[in-house]
XYZ file of C-alpha atoms in Angstrom:
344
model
C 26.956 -23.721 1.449
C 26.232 -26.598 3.844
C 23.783 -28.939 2.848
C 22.243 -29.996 6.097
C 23.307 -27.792 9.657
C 22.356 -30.005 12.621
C 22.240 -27.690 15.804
C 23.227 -29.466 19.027
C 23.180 -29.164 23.107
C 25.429 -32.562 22.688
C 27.792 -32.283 19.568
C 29.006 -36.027 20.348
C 25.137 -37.111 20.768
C 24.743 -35.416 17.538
C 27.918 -36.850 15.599
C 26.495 -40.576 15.939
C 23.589 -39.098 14.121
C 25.010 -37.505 11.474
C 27.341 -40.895 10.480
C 23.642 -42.085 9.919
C 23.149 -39.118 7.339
C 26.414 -39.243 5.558
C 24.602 -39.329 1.860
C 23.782 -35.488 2.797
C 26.925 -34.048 1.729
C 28.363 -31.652 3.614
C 26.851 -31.391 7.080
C 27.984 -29.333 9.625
C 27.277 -29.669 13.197
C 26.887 -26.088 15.650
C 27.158 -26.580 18.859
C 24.371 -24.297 20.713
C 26.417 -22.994 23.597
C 29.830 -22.813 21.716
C 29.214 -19.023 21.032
C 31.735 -19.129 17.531
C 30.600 -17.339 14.379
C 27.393 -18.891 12.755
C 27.859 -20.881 9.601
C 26.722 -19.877 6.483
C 23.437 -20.512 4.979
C 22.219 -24.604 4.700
C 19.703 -26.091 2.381
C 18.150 -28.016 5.293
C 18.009 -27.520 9.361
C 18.008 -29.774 11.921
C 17.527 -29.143 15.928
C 19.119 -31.990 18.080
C 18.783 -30.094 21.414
C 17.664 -32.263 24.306
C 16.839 -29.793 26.828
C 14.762 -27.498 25.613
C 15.695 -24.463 28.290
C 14.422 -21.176 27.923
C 18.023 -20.434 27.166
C 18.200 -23.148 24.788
C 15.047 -22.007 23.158
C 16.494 -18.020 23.101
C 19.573 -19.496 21.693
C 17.701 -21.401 18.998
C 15.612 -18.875 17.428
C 18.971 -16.625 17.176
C 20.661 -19.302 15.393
C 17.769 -19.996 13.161
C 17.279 -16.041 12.530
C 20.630 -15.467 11.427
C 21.180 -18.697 9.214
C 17.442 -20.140 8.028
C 16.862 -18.732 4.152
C 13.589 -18.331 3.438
C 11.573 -21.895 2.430
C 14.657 -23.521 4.183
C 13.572 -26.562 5.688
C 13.899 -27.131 9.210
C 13.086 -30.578 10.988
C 13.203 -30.310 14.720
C 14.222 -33.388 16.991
C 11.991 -34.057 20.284
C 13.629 -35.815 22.616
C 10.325 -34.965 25.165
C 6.614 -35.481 23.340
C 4.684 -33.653 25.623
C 2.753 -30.175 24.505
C 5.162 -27.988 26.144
C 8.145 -28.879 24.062
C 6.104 -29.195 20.061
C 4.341 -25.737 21.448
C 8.025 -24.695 21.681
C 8.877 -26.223 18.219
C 5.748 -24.582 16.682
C 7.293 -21.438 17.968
C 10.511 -21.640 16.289
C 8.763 -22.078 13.076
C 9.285 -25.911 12.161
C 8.692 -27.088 8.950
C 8.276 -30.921 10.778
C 8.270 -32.246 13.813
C 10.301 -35.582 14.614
C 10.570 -37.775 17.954
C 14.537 -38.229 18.555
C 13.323 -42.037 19.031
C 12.043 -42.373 15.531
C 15.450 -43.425 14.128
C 17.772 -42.012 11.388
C 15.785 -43.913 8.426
C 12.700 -41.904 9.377
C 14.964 -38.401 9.605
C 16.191 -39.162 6.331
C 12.848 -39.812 4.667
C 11.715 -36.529 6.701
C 14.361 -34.376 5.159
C 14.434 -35.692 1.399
C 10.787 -35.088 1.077
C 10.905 -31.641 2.708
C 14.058 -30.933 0.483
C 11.866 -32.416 -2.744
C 8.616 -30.211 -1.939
C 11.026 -26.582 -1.381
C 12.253 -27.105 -5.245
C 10.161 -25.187 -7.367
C 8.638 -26.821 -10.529
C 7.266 -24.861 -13.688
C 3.588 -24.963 -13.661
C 2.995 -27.139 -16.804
C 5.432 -29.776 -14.909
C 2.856 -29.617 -12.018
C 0.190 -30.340 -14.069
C 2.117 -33.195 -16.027
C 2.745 -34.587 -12.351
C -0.893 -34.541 -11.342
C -1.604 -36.398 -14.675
C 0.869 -38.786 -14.267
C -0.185 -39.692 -10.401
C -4.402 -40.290 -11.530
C -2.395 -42.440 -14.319
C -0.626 -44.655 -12.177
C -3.719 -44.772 -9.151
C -6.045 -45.873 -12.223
C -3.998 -48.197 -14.022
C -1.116 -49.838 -11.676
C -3.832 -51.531 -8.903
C -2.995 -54.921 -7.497
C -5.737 -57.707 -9.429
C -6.107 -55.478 -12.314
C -4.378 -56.202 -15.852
C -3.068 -53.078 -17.648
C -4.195 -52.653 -21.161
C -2.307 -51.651 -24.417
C -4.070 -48.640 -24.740
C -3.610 -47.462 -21.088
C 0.104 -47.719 -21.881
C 0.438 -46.233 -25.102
C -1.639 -43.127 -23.207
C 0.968 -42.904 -20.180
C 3.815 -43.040 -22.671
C 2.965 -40.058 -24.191
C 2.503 -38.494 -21.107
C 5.959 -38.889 -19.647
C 7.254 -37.859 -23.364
C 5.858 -34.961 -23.824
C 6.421 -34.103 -20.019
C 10.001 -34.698 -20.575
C 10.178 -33.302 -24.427
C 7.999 -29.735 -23.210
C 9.644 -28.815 -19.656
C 12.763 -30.888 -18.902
C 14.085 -33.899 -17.141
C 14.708 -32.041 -14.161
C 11.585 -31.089 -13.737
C 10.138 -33.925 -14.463
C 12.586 -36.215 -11.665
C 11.634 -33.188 -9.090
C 8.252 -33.988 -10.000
C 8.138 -37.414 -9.590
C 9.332 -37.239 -6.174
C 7.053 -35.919 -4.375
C 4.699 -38.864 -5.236
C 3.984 -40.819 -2.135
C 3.873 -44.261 -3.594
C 7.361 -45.686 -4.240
C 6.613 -47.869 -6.836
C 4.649 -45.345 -8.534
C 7.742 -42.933 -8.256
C 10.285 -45.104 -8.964
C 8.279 -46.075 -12.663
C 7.593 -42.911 -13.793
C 11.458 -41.678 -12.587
C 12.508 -44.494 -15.075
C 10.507 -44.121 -17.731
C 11.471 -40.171 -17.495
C 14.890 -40.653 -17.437
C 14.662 -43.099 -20.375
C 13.225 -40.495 -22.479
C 15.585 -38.410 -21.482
C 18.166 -41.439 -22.563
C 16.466 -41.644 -25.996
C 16.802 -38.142 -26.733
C 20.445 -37.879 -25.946
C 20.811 -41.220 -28.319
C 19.096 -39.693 -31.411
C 16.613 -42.293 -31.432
C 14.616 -42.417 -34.191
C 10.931 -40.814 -32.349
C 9.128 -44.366 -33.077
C 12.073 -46.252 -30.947
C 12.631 -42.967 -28.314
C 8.273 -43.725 -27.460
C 9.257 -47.711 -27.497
C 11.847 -46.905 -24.712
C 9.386 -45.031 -22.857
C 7.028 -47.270 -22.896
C 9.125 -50.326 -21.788
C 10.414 -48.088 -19.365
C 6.638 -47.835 -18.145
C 6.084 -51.135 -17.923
C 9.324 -52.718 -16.427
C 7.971 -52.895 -12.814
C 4.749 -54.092 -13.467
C 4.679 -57.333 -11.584
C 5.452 -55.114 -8.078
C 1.573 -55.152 -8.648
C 1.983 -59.123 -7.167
C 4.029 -57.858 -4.334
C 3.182 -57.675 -0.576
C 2.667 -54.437 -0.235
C 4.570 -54.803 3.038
C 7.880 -55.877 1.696
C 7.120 -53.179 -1.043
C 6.980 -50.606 1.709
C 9.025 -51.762 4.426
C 11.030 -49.165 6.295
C 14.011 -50.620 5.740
C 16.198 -53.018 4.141
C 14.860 -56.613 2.848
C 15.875 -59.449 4.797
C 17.061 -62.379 2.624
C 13.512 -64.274 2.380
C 11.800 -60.519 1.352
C 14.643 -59.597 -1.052
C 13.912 -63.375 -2.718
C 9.939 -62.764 -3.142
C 10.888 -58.844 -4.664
C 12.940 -60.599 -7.297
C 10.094 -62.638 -8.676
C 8.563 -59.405 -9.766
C 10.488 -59.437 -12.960
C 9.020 -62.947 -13.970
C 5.161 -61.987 -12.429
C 5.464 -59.020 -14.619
C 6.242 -61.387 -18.059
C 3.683 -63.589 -16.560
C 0.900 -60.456 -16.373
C 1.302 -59.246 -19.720
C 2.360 -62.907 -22.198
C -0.553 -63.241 -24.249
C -2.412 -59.537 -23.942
C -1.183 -57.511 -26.758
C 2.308 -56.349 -25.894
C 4.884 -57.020 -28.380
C 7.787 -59.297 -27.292
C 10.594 -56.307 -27.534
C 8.431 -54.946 -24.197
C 8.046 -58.249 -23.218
C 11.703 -59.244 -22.787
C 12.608 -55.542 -20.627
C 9.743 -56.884 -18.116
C 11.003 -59.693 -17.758
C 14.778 -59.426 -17.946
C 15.514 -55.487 -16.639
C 17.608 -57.584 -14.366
C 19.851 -59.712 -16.401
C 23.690 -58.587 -16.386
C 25.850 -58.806 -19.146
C 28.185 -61.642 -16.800
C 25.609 -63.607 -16.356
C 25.170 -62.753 -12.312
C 21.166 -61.159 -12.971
C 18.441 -63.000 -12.387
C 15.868 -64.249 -13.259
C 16.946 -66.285 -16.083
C 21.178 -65.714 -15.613
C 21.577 -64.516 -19.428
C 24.256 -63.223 -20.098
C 26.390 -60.951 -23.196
C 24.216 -61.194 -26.758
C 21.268 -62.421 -25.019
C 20.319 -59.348 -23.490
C 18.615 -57.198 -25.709
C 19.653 -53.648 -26.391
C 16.009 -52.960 -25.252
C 16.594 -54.311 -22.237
C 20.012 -52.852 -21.541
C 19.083 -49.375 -22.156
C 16.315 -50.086 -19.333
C 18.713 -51.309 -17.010
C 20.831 -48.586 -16.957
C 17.884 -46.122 -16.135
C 15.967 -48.441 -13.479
C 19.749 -49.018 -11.621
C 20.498 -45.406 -11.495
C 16.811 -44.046 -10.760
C 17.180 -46.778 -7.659
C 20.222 -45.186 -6.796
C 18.701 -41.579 -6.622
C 15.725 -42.160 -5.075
C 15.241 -41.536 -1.205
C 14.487 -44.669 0.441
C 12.962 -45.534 3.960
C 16.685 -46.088 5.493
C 19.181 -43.471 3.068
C 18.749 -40.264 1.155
C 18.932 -40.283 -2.370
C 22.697 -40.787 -3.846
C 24.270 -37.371 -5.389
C 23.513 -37.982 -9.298
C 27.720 -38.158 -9.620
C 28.343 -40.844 -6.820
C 25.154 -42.726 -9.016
C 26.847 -42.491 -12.081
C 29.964 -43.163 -10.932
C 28.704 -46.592 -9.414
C 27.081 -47.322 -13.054
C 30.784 -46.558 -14.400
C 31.851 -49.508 -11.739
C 29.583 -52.154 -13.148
C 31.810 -52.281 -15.830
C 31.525 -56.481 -17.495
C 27.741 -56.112 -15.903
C 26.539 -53.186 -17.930
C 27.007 -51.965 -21.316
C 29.625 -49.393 -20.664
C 29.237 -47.788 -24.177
C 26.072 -47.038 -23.505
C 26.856 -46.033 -19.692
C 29.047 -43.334 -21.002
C 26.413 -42.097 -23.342
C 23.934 -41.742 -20.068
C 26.625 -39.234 -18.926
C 24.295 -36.326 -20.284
C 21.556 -37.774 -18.497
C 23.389 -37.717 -15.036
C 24.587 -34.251 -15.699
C 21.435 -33.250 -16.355
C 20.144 -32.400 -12.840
């Protein structure tokens, strides 16, 4: 099965644009008036087709009949914004409309969240989800210090999420929250449960891991909201002002009830074991087995989460990359996240 069919009018047009969406692994792209044998069924659709004939548009709808499951998503590209042509798309039955102009980055954030929202999640999931969104809108706002008590209370939320459904539905969950910071805490606090369980951690340290897990992004509270959101990559100067998050975090929390183990994964999630984290450089027995358990969830929830400019990273190419940061990460405990990986 493909995992993304782009249909084109201009398979070379179309080629530049799929380079741009490599991470979706096996694309194929059909080439409207080529007339050979349809390809089989895709997990996601896209429509490249600049002129949109009435040929092209008969053509279309065949293509879609024959090869669109149901709850398939299907994106379709306007290269013209007038009426006409997003009456015509309306027509054809897509799930999103896209200007051709917008960019790949935009496509790709298009098509990961339409791929997140056709995965089914168990009900109770769904409810854990809602729970977990009023959690984070109450208690991660910008100006406003987070309590003990509001931790402990979001802790047990993503454990018993994680501990009464199952990571996967918990990750699938997760992303289809809008914020990004809000996703990418409650990803890594999920998959650190997960982490803990496959570990035989004692319950007491499995909800400690959670809950530093929780907490380990807390000082993106401090950050412009526009380099937090920016569709696309930091520049030098923004990537500079996102790493003092780690140390605004320590800062936020020093002083208000939160025990120094949590304490040191705020501040130090991105320490390496050579030396080369920031923001203090420590380096080997300095970095707390707290802290390096954290790590490894918060680098490969990064790596599978969709982004403004890629799709998220197949949970195998993610692993494998943890595998590569050999001397950086603990790699005993990298192979023990292999369950985790393999998980979903």
């Amino acid at each position: 099965m493909a995992e993304l069919l782009l249909i084109s009018d201009d398979p070379a047009r179309t080629a530049r644009l799929a380079r741009d969406l490599r991470d979706f692994e096996g694309s194929t792209i059909y080439d409207l008036y080529d007339d050979k044998p349809y390809p089989g069924p895709p997990r996601l659709i896209v429509s490249d087709v600049k002129a949109l004939t009435s040929e092209a548009l008969q053509r279309l709808r065949q293509v879609l009949e024959r090869v669109r499951g149901q709850h398939v998503p299907y994106v379709c590209l306007l290269h013209d914004d007038g009426g006409r042509t997003r009456a015509y798309a309306d027509l054809l039955g897509a799930s999103s409309l896209l200007s051709a102009a917008a960019g790949a980055g935009a496509l790709v954030d298009t098509l990961t969240g339409l791929l997140e929202r056709a995965a089914p999640i168990p009900a109770a999931m769904q409810r854990y989800g809602e729970m977990a969104e009023q959690f984070l809108r109450k208690t991660f706002v910008p100006g406003r210090s987070v309590t003990p008590a509001e931790i402990e209370a979001g802790t047990k939320l993503v454990a018993s999420a994680v501990e009464e459904v199952d990571i996967r539905s918990w990750v699938r969950a997760v992303r289809r929250f809008d914020d990004a910071t809000h996703r990418h805490c409650m990803l890594v606090a999920g998959l650190s449960a997960a982490f803990g369980g496959i570990l035989g951690l004692k319950a007491a340290d499995r909800h400690h891991l959670v809950k530093a897990a929780l907490l380990h992004d807390v000082g993106k509270m401090e950050i412009d909201p526009a380099i937090l959101n920016k569709p696309g990559r930091l520049d030098d100067g923004e990537m500079a002002v996102m790493r003092t998050h780690a140390a605004l975090g320590y800062a936020m929390l020093v002083g208000r009830g939160f025990d120094d183990t949590l304490l040191a994964v705020v501040r130090s999630h991105h320490e390496m074991l050579d030396g080369s984290g920031y923001p203090d450089g420590l380096a080997g027995r300095a970095i707390p087995d707290l802290v390096r358990l954290v790590t490894i969830c918060d680098i490969f929830g990064a790596l599978i989460e969709r982004r403004p400019y890629r799709a998220p990273m197949p949970n195998a190419k993610a692993y494998d990359i943890l595998v590569g940061m050999g001397g950086r990460l603990d790699t005993d405990l990298v192979r023990a996240f292999r369950p985790v990986a393999n998980a979903f």
